[in-house]
mmCIF file of C-alpha atoms in Angstrom:
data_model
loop_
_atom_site.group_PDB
_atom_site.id
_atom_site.type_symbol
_atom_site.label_atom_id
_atom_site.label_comp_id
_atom_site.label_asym_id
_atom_site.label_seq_id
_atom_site.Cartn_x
_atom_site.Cartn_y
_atom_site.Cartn_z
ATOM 1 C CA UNK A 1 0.102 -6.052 5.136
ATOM 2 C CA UNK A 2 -0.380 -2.786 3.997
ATOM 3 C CA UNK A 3 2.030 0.376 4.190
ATOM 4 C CA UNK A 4 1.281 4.010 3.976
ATOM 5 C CA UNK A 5 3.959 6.927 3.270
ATOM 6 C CA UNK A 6 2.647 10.094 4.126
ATOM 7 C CA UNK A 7 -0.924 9.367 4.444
ATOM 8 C CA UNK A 8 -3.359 11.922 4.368
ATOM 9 C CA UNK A 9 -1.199 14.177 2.188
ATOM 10 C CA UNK A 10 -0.877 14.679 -1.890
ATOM 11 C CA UNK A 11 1.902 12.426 -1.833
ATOM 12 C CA UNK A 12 0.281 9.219 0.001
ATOM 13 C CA UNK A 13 1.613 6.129 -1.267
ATOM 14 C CA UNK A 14 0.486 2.696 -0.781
ATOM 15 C CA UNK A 15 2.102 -0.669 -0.689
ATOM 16 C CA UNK A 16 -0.075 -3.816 -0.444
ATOM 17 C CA UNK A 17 1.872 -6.735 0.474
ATOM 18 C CA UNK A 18 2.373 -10.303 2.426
ATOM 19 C CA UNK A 19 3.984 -9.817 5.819
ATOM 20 C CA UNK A 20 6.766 -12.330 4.859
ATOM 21 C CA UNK A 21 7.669 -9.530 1.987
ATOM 22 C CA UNK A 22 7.199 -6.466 4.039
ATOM 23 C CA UNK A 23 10.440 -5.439 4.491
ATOM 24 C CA UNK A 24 11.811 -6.118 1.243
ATOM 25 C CA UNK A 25 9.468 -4.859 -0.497
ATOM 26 C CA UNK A 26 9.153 -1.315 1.524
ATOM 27 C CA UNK A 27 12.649 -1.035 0.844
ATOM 28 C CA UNK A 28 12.585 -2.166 -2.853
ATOM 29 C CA UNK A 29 10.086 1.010 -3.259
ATOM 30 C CA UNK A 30 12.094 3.134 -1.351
ATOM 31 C CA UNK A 31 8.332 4.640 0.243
ATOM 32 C CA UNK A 32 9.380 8.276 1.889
ATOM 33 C CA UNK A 33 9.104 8.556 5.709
ATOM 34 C CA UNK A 34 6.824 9.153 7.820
ATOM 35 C CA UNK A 35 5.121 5.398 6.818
ATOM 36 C CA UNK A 36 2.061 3.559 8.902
ATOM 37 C CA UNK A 37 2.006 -0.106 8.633
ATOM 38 C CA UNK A 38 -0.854 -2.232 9.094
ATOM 39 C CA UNK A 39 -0.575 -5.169 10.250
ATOM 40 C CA UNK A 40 -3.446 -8.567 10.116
ATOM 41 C CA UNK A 41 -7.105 -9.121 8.885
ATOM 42 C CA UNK A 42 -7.731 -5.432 8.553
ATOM 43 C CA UNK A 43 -5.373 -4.471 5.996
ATOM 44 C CA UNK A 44 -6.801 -7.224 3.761
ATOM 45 C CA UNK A 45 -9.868 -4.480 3.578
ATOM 46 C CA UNK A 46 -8.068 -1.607 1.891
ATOM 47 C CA UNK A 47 -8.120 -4.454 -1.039
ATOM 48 C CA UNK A 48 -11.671 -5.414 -1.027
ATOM 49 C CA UNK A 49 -12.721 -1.330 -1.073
ATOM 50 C CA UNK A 50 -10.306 -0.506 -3.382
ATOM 51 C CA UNK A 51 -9.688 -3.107 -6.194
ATOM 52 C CA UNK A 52 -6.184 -3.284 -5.166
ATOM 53 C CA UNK A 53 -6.387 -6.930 -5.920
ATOM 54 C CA UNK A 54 -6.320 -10.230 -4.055
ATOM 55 C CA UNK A 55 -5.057 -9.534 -0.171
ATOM 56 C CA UNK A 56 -3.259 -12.810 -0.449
ATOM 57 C CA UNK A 57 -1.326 -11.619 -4.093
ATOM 58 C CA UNK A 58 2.465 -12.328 -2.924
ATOM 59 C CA UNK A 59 3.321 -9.275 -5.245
ATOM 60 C CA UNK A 60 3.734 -6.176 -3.685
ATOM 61 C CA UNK A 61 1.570 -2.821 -5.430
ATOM 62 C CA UNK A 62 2.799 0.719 -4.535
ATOM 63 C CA UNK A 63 0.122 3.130 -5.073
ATOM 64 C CA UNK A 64 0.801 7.020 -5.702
ATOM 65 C CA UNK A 65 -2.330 8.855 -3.864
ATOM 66 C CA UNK A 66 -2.793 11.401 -6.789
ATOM 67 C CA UNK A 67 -2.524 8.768 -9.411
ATOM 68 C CA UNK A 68 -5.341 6.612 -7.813
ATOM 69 C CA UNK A 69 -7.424 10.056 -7.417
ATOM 70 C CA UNK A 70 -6.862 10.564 -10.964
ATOM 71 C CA UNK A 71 -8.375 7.371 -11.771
ATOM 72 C CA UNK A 72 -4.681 6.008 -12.640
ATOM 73 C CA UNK A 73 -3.062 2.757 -11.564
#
C-alpha cells in the first residue's frame, strides 16, 4: 500500500507500507491531510521505479518529496 500527503506539491510525502499496517503506520507518521492511498498490485510499482525497497518489506518508509529530489533518503 502506498500513501501520499499532498502529492504534487513541495511537501509530498510518501509512505510505503503492507495493507495490514496501513493505518498504524499513517498515523504513527502523522502524514498531513489531504493524503491518496493506493491500494493493490499497483502500488507495489512506485517501489520497483523508485528503489523504495521490497513492496512486500512489512516496515513502513515515509518519504519527504524534497528530500528524495535532493537525492536524500
Amino acid at each position: 500500500a502506498l500513501a501520499v500527503s499532498n502529492a504534487t506539491t513541495p511537501q509530498e510525502q510518501r509512505l510505503v507500507t503492507t495493507l495490514d499496517r496501513l493505518s498504524a503506520d499513517v498515523a504513527a507518521a502523522a502524514l498531513p491531510a489531504p493524503v491518496l492511498f493506493v491500494i493493490g498490485e499497483v502500488a507495489s510499482l512506485y517501489a520497483a521505479l523508485n528503489d523504495a525497497g521490497d513492496a512486500g518489506d512489512e516496515t513502513a518508509e515515509v518519504e519527504d518529496h524534497a528530500a528524495v529530489g535532493a537525492g536524500h533518503r
